[in-house]
mmCIF file of C-alpha atoms in Angstrom:
data_model
loop_
_atom_site.group_PDB
_atom_site.id
_atom_site.type_symbol
_atom_site.label_atom_id
_atom_site.label_comp_id
_atom_site.label_asym_id
_atom_site.label_seq_id
_atom_site.Cartn_x
_atom_site.Cartn_y
_atom_site.Cartn_z
ATOM 1 C CA MET J 928 8.378 23.467 50.622
ATOM 2 C CA GLU J 929 11.729 24.261 52.151
ATOM 3 C CA ARG J 930 12.895 20.586 51.755
ATOM 4 C CA VAL J 931 12.116 20.681 48.053
ATOM 5 C CA ARG J 932 14.102 23.863 47.574
ATOM 6 C CA VAL J 933 17.064 22.420 49.528
ATOM 7 C CA LEU J 934 16.990 19.162 47.526
ATOM 8 C CA THR J 935 16.770 21.085 44.256
ATOM 9 C CA LYS J 936 19.758 23.170 45.211
ATOM 10 C CA VAL J 937 21.792 20.145 46.319
ATOM 11 C CA SER J 938 20.923 18.261 43.117
ATOM 12 C CA PHE J 939 21.844 21.276 40.954
ATOM 13 C CA ARG J 940 25.246 21.618 42.597
ATOM 14 C CA TYR J 941 25.847 17.842 42.329
ATOM 15 C CA TRP J 942 25.214 17.884 38.510
ATOM 16 C CA ILE J 943 27.343 21.033 38.110
ATOM 17 C CA ARG J 944 30.338 19.261 39.645
ATOM 18 C CA HIS J 945 29.684 15.941 37.820
ATOM 19 C CA LYS J 946 29.091 17.153 34.253
ATOM 20 C CA LYS J 947 30.477 13.915 32.650
ATOM 21 C CA ARG J 948 27.987 11.815 34.623
ATOM 22 C CA LEU J 949 25.168 14.148 33.533
ATOM 23 C CA LEU J 950 26.196 13.825 29.886
ATOM 24 C CA THR J 951 26.410 10.019 30.258
ATOM 25 C CA LEU J 952 22.951 9.903 31.818
ATOM 26 C CA ALA J 953 21.462 12.183 29.126
ATOM 27 C CA LEU J 954 23.151 10.139 26.369
ATOM 28 C CA ALA J 955 21.729 6.906 27.782
ATOM 29 C CA ILE J 956 18.212 8.440 27.922
ATOM 30 C CA VAL J 957 18.499 9.820 24.381
ATOM 31 C CA MET J 958 19.727 6.463 23.041
ATOM 32 C CA GLY J 959 16.943 4.616 24.836
ATOM 33 C CA VAL J 960 14.271 6.888 23.369
ATOM 34 C CA ALA J 961 15.806 6.538 19.931
ATOM 35 C CA ALA J 962 15.748 2.757 20.220
ATOM 36 C CA LEU J 963 12.117 2.807 21.272
ATOM 37 C CA CYS J 964 11.186 5.127 18.392
ATOM 38 C CA CYS J 965 13.018 2.940 15.822
ATOM 39 C CA SER J 966 11.308 -0.165 17.182
ATOM 40 C CA ALA J 967 7.894 1.450 17.035
ATOM 41 C CA LEU J 968 8.459 2.615 13.432
ATOM 42 C CA LEU J 969 9.757 -0.781 12.337
ATOM 43 C CA ILE J 970 6.717 -2.499 13.880
ATOM 44 C CA ARG J 971 4.388 0.019 12.105
ATOM 45 C CA SER J 972 6.147 -0.569 8.800
ATOM 46 C CA GLU J 973 5.860 -4.342 9.185
ATOM 47 C CA LYS J 974 2.148 -4.105 10.022
ATOM 48 C CA THR J 975 1.549 -1.778 7.041
ATOM 49 C CA ALA J 976 3.405 -4.199 4.717
ATOM 50 C CA GLU J 977 1.408 -7.114 6.108
ATOM 51 C CA LEU J 978 -1.894 -5.314 5.579
ATOM 52 C CA ASP J 979 -0.965 -4.360 2.029
ATOM 53 C CA GLU J 980 0.061 -7.907 1.308
ATOM 54 C CA LYS J 981 -3.287 -9.258 2.544
ATOM 55 C CA LEU J 982 -5.221 -6.618 0.632
ATOM 56 C CA ASP J 983 -3.275 -7.431 -2.513
ATOM 57 C CA TYR J 984 -4.161 -11.104 -2.135
ATOM 58 C CA TYR J 985 -7.760 -10.847 -0.971
ATOM 59 C CA GLY J 986 -8.787 -7.356 -2.113
ATOM 60 C CA ASN J 987 -10.656 -4.721 -0.133
ATOM 61 C CA TYR J 988 -14.076 -6.379 -0.604
ATOM 62 C CA ASP J 989 -16.197 -9.079 0.942
ATOM 63 C CA ALA J 990 -17.572 -10.626 -2.249
ATOM 64 C CA ILE J 991 -16.931 -10.535 -5.948
ATOM 65 C CA VAL J 992 -19.309 -11.370 -8.820
ATOM 66 C CA TYR J 993 -17.730 -12.354 -12.113
ATOM 67 C CA GLU J 994 -19.212 -12.023 -15.588
ATOM 68 C CA THR J 995 -22.137 -9.769 -14.605
ATOM 69 C CA ASN J 996 -23.815 -6.840 -16.202
ATOM 70 C CA ARG J 997 -24.838 -3.265 -15.295
ATOM 71 C CA GLU J 998 -28.350 -4.281 -14.176
ATOM 72 C CA THR J 999 -26.989 -6.771 -11.584
ATOM 73 C CA LEU J 1000 -24.622 -4.113 -10.325
ATOM 74 C CA GLU J 1001 -27.452 -1.644 -9.783
ATOM 75 C CA ARG J 1002 -29.600 -4.256 -7.978
ATOM 76 C CA VAL J 1003 -26.734 -5.219 -5.703
ATOM 77 C CA SER J 1004 -25.814 -1.607 -4.909
ATOM 78 C CA GLU J 1005 -29.451 -0.912 -3.857
ATOM 79 C CA MET J 1006 -29.310 -3.693 -1.212
ATOM 80 C CA GLU J 1007 -29.260 -2.436 2.359
ATOM 81 C CA GLU J 1008 -26.351 -4.663 3.447
ATOM 82 C CA VAL J 1009 -24.026 -3.400 0.641
ATOM 83 C CA ILE J 1010 -21.856 -0.453 1.611
ATOM 84 C CA ASP J 1011 -20.035 0.120 -1.662
ATOM 85 C CA VAL J 1012 -19.579 -1.531 -5.074
ATOM 86 C CA GLY J 1013 -16.950 -1.375 -7.785
ATOM 87 C CA PHE J 1014 -16.947 -2.467 -11.379
ATOM 88 C CA TYR J 1015 -14.312 -3.353 -13.917
ATOM 89 C CA TYR J 1016 -14.663 -4.092 -17.618
ATOM 90 C CA GLU J 1017 -13.136 -7.125 -19.281
ATOM 91 C CA LEU J 1018 -11.998 -5.772 -22.563
ATOM 92 C CA GLY J 1019 -10.345 -8.763 -24.176
ATOM 93 C CA TYR J 1020 -6.823 -10.135 -24.492
ATOM 94 C CA ALA J 1021 -3.346 -8.826 -25.167
ATOM 95 C CA THR J 1022 -0.183 -10.436 -26.424
ATOM 96 C CA SER J 1023 3.212 -9.121 -27.495
ATOM 97 C CA LYS J 1024 4.609 -9.641 -30.980
ATOM 98 C CA THR J 1025 7.374 -11.791 -29.604
ATOM 99 C CA SER J 1026 5.282 -14.157 -27.476
ATOM 100 C CA ASP J 1027 2.336 -16.509 -28.006
ATOM 101 C CA MET J 1028 1.126 -16.061 -24.413
ATOM 102 C CA GLU J 1029 -2.048 -13.997 -23.892
ATOM 103 C CA CYS J 1030 -3.237 -12.092 -20.877
ATOM 104 C CA LYS J 1031 -6.638 -10.731 -20.039
ATOM 105 C CA VAL J 1032 -7.142 -6.948 -20.389
ATOM 106 C CA ALA J 1033 -9.406 -5.110 -17.987
ATOM 107 C CA ALA J 1034 -10.203 -1.520 -17.042
ATOM 108 C CA TYR J 1035 -11.632 -0.171 -13.800
ATOM 109 C CA GLU J 1036 -14.729 1.943 -14.020
ATOM 110 C CA ASP J 1037 -13.542 4.507 -11.524
ATOM 111 C CA GLN J 1038 -10.979 5.179 -8.748
ATOM 112 C CA LYS J 1039 -13.246 3.561 -6.136
ATOM 113 C CA ALA J 1040 -13.293 0.242 -8.048
ATOM 114 C CA GLN J 1041 -9.522 0.309 -8.382
ATOM 115 C CA GLU J 1042 -9.087 0.886 -4.656
ATOM 116 C CA MET J 1043 -11.523 -1.960 -3.850
ATOM 117 C CA HIS J 1044 -9.588 -4.434 -6.009
ATOM 118 C CA HIS J 1045 -6.387 -3.165 -4.367
ATOM 119 C CA VAL J 1046 -3.488 -3.931 -6.554
ATOM 120 C CA SER J 1047 -0.293 -2.294 -5.250
ATOM 121 C CA CYS J 1048 2.219 -1.067 -7.795
ATOM 122 C CA ILE J 1049 5.683 -2.444 -7.248
ATOM 123 C CA ARG J 1050 7.162 0.091 -9.725
ATOM 124 C CA GLY J 1051 5.578 3.173 -11.087
ATOM 125 C CA ARG J 1052 1.907 4.067 -10.693
ATOM 126 C CA HIS J 1053 -1.495 3.077 -12.027
ATOM 127 C CA PRO J 1054 -2.361 4.273 -15.552
ATOM 128 C CA VAL J 1055 -3.974 7.674 -15.910
ATOM 129 C CA ALA J 1056 -3.513 8.489 -19.593
ATOM 130 C CA LYS J 1057 -5.110 6.691 -22.566
ATOM 131 C CA ASP J 1058 -1.873 5.163 -23.821
ATOM 132 C CA GLU J 1059 -0.769 3.791 -20.440
ATOM 133 C CA VAL J 1060 -1.085 0.238 -19.122
ATOM 134 C CA SER J 1061 -0.104 -1.566 -15.975
ATOM 135 C CA ILE J 1062 0.912 -5.116 -16.059
ATOM 136 C CA ASP J 1063 1.640 -7.903 -13.626
ATOM 137 C CA LEU J 1064 5.365 -8.456 -13.213
ATOM 138 C CA ASN J 1065 5.172 -12.213 -13.984
ATOM 139 C CA MET J 1066 2.914 -11.596 -16.993
ATOM 140 C CA ALA J 1067 5.373 -8.927 -18.327
ATOM 141 C CA LYS J 1068 8.212 -11.455 -18.133
ATOM 142 C CA THR J 1069 6.084 -14.125 -19.768
ATOM 143 C CA LEU J 1070 5.153 -11.746 -22.613
ATOM 144 C CA GLY J 1071 8.763 -10.618 -23.020
ATOM 145 C CA VAL J 1072 7.947 -7.013 -22.085
ATOM 146 C CA ALA J 1073 10.437 -4.911 -20.146
ATOM 147 C CA PRO J 1074 8.692 -4.392 -16.714
ATOM 148 C CA TYR J 1075 9.890 -0.866 -16.057
ATOM 149 C CA PRO J 1076 7.871 2.337 -15.764
ATOM 150 C CA GLY J 1077 8.058 4.594 -18.797
ATOM 151 C CA GLU J 1078 8.972 1.835 -21.228
ATOM 152 C CA GLN J 1079 7.270 1.852 -24.602
ATOM 153 C CA ILE J 1080 5.696 -1.498 -25.383
ATOM 154 C CA GLU J 1081 3.649 -2.703 -28.305
ATOM 155 C CA LEU J 1082 0.826 -5.131 -27.677
ATOM 156 C CA VAL J 1083 -1.527 -6.896 -29.996
ATOM 157 C CA LEU J 1084 -5.097 -6.549 -28.613
ATOM 158 C CA TYR J 1085 -8.015 -8.848 -29.211
ATOM 159 C CA ASP J 1086 -11.643 -8.524 -28.084
ATOM 160 C CA LEU J 1087 -13.399 -11.175 -25.950
ATOM 161 C CA GLU J 1088 -14.113 -13.327 -29.023
ATOM 162 C CA ARG J 1089 -10.428 -13.046 -30.061
#
């Protein structure tokens, strides 16, 4: 116990006399910790971006069934192996007045279905009001629509039979 007290006292006196060395050591430690924190945050950001990219490409689901009806949805959701189901409605087609190109129009049944399909917004947010739409960036350019949040656009809508 006496040795510890003596070593502490000697160390304290040493650092009192060599304040510049203490500051240099403290600065080196702080910079090292900052570098480690920055590296960890950059790695986390990269992994999050990678996960979002994969979810955008593949979706947050294991299987998808196209052109089905409500009865099939209910039968599938009752299966023991199925954890969750989502549903979206194909409403028809849309085109702008300045373009001949058409794009398919769909609406998600609920928030859960939207999260399963997992489409990240590059700009803005997903629609919440009746008069709002979200559009793929490439499709917006093809239709001649300004791809910016809050822009007023006019679309010509068709049902599935055009």
